[in-house]
PDB file of C-alpha atoms in Angstrom:
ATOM      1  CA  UNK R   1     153.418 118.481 112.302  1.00 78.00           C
ATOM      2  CA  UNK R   2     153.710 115.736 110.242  1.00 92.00           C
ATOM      3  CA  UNK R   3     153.344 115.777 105.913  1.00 96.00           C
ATOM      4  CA  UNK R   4     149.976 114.119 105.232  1.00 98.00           C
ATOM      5  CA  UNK R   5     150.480 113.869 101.090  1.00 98.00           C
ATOM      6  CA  UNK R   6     147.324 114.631  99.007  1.00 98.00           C
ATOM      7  CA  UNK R   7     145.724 112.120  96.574  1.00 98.00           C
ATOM      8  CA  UNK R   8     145.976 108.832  98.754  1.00 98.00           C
ATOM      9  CA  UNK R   9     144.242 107.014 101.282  1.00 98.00           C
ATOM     10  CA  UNK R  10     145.408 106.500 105.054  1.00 98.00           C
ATOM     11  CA  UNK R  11     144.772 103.911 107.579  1.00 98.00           C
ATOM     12  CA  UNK R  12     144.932 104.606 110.921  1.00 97.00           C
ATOM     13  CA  UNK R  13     147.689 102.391 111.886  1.00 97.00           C
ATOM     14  CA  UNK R  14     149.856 105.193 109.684  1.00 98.00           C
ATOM     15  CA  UNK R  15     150.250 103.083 106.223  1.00 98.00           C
ATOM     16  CA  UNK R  16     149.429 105.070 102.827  1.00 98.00           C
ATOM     17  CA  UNK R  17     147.822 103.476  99.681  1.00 98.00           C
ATOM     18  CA  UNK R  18     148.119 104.981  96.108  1.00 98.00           C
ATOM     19  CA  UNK R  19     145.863 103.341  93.593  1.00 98.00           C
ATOM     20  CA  UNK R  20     147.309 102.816  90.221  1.00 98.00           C
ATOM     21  CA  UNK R  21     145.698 103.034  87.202  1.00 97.00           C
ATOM     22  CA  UNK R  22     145.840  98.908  86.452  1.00 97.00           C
ATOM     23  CA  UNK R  23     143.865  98.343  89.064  1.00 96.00           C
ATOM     24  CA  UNK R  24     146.876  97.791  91.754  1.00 98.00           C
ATOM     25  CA  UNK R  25     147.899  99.524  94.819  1.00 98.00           C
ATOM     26  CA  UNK R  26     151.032 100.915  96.143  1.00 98.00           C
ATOM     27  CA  UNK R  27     151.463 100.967  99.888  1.00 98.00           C
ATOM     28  CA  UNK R  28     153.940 102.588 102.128  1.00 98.00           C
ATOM     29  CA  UNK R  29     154.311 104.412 105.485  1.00 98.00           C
ATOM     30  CA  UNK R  30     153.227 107.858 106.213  1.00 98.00           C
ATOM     31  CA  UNK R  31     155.312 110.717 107.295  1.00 98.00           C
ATOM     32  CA  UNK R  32     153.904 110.184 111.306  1.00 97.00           C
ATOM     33  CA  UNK R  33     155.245 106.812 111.129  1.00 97.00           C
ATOM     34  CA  UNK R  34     158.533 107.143 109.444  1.00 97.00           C
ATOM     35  CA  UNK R  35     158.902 110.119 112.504  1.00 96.00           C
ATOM     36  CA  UNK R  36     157.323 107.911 115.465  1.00 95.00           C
ATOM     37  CA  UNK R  37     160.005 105.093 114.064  1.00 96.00           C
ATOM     38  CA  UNK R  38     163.263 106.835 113.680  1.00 96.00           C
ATOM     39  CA  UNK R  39     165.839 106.254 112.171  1.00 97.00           C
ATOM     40  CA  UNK R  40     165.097 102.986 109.995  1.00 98.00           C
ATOM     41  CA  UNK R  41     167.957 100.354 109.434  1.00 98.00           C
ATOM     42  CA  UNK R  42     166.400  96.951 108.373  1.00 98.00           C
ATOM     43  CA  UNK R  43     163.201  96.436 106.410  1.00 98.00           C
ATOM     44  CA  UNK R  44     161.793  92.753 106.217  1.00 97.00           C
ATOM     45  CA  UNK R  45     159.343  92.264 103.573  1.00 97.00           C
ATOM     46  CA  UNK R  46     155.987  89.352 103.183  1.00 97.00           C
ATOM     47  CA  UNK R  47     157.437  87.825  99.345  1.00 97.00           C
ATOM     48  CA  UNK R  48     155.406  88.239  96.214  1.00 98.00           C
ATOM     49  CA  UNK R  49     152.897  86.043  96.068  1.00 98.00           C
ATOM     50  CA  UNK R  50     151.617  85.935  99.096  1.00 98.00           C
ATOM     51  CA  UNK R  51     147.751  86.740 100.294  1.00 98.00           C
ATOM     52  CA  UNK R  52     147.391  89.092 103.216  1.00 98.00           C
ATOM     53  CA  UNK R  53     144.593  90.205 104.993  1.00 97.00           C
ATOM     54  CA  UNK R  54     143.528  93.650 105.645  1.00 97.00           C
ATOM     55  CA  UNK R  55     145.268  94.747 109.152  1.00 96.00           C
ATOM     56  CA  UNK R  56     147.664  91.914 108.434  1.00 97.00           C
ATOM     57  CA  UNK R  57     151.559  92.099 108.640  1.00 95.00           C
ATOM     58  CA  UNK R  58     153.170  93.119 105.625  1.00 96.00           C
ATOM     59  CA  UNK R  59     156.962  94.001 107.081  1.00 97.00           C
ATOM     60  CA  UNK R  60     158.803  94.278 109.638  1.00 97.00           C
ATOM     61  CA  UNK R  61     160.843  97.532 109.771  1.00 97.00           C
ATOM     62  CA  UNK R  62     164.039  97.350 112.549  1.00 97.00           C
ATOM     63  CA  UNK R  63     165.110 101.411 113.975  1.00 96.00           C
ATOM     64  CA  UNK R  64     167.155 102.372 116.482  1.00 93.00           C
ATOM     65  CA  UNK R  65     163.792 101.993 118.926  1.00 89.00           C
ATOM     66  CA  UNK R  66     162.246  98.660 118.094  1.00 92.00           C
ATOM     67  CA  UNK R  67     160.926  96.521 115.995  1.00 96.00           C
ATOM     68  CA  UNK R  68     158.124  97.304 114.498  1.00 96.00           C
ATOM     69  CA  UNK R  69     155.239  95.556 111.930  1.00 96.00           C
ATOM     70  CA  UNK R  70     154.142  97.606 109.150  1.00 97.00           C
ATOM     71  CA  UNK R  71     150.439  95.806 108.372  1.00 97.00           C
ATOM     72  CA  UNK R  72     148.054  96.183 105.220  1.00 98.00           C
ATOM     73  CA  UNK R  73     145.693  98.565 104.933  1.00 98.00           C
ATOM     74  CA  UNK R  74     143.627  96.540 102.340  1.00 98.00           C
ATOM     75  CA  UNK R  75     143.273  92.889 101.521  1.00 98.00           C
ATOM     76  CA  UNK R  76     144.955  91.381  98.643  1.00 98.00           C
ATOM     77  CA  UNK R  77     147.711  89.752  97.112  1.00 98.00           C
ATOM     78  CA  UNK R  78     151.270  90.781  97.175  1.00 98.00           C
ATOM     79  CA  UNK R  79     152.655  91.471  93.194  1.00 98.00           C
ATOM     80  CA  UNK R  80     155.735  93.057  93.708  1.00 98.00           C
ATOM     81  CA  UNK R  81     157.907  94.370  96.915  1.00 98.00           C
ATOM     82  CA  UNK R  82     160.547  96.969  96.895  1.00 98.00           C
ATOM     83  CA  UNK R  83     163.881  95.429  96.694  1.00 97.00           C
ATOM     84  CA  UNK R  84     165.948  98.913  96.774  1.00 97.00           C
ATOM     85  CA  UNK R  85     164.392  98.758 100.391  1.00 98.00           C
ATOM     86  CA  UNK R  86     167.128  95.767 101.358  1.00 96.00           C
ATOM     87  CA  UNK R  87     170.129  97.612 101.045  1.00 97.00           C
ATOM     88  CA  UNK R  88     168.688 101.250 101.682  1.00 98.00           C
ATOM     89  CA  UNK R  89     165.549 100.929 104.378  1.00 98.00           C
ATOM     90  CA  UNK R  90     166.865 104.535 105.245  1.00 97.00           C
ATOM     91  CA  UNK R  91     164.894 105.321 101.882  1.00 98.00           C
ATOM     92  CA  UNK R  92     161.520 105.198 104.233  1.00 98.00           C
ATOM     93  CA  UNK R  93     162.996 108.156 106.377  1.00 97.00           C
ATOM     94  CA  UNK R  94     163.924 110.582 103.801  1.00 97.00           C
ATOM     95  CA  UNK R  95     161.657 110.264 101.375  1.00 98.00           C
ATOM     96  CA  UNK R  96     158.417 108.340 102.912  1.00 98.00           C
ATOM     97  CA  UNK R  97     155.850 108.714 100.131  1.00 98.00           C
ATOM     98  CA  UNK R  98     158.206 108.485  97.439  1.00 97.00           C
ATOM     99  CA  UNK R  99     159.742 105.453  98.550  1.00 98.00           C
ATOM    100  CA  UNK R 100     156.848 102.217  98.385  1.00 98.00           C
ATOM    101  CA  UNK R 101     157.228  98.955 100.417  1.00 98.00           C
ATOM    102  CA  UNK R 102     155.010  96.731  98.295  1.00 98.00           C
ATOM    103  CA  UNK R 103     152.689  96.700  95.294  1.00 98.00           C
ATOM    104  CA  UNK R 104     148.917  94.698  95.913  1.00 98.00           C
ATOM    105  CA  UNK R 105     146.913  93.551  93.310  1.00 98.00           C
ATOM    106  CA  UNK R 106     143.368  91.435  93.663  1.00 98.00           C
ATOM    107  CA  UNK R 107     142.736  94.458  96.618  1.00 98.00           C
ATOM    108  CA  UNK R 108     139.724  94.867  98.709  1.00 97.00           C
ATOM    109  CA  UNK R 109     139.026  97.226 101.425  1.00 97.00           C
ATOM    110  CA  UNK R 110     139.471 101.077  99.978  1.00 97.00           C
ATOM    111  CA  UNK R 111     136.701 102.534 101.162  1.00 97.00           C
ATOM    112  CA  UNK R 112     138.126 101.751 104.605  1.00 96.00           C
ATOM    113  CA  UNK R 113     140.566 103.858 104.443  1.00 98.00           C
ATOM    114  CA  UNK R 114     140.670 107.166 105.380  1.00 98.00           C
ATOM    115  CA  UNK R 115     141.154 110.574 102.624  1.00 98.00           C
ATOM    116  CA  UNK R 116     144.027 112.845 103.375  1.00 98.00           C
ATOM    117  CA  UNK R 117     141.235 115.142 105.663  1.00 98.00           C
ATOM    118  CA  UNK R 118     140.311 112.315 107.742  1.00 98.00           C
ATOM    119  CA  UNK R 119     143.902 111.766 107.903  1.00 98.00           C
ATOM    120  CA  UNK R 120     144.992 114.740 109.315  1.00 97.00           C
ATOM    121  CA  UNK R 121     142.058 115.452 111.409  1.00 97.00           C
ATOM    122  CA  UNK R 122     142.937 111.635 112.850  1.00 98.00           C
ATOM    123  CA  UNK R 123     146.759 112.893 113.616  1.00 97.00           C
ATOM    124  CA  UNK R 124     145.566 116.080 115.772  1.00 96.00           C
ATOM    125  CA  UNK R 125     144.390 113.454 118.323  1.00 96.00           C
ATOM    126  CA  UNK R 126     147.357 112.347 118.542  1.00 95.00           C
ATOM    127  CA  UNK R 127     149.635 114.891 119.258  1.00 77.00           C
TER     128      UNK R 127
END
C-alpha cells in the first residue's frame, strides 16, 4: 500500500504539491510513483524560468524500466529546481516527499488537485 502523506494535494498522474507560505509551491512525486518507477538513476529537470502548463512536462526521470515524464500538476512558472537531484536522483526513491523536484511560483490550478482522501481513495482503483 503505498504512503499517501497528509497536508498536500495530489494529481492523478501521481505528482504531490506543498504550498508554501510565500505564495509558491513545491512539487514532487508520490510514494505510488517513486514504487511504479523503480529504482531511479537520472533525473532531467525543465530550468528556472521557464512557464509550464498544468499537465505539462516538468522532468524526465530515467529507472531501470523506462523513461518516464514527471508533468505539473498546476500552471506556473518554474523558480527554483532541485539540483541535489543531479548527482543523487536515488533521493526520489528513499525519501519521496522529502525530496522536491521543483519550486513554482505565479501557480494556478489548486483546486484541481486532489486532498490526501481523494488521493487514496483514487489509488484503491488502482491496485
Amino acid at each position: 500500500m503505498s504512503v499517501v502523506k497528509e497536508g498536500l494535494l495530489y494529481s492523478k498522474s501521481h505528482e504531490w504539491v506543498e504550498t508554501l507560505p510565500d505564495g509558491t509551491v513545491k512539487i514532487g512525486i508520490s510514494d505510488y510513483a517513486q514504487d511504479s518507477l523503480g529504482d531511479i538513476v537520472f533525473v532531467d529537470m525543465h530550468p528556472a524560468g521557464e512557464d509550464v502548463e498544468a499537465e505539462g512536462a516538468l522532468a524526465d526521470v530515467e529507472s531501470v524500466k523506462a523513461v518516464s515524464e514527471i508533468y505539473s500538476p498546476v500552471a506556473g512558472t518554474i523558480k527554483e529546481t532541485n539540483e541535489e537531484l543531479i548527482d543523487a536522483p536515488e533521493k526520489l526513491n528513499e525519501d519521496c516527499y522529502g525530496n522536491w523536484i521543483c519550486v513554482m511560483e505565479n501557480v494556478g490550478g489548486l483546486d484541481d488537485l486532489l486532498s490526501p482522501e481523494a488521493y487514496s481513495e483514487y489509488l484503491t482503483t488502482l491496485e
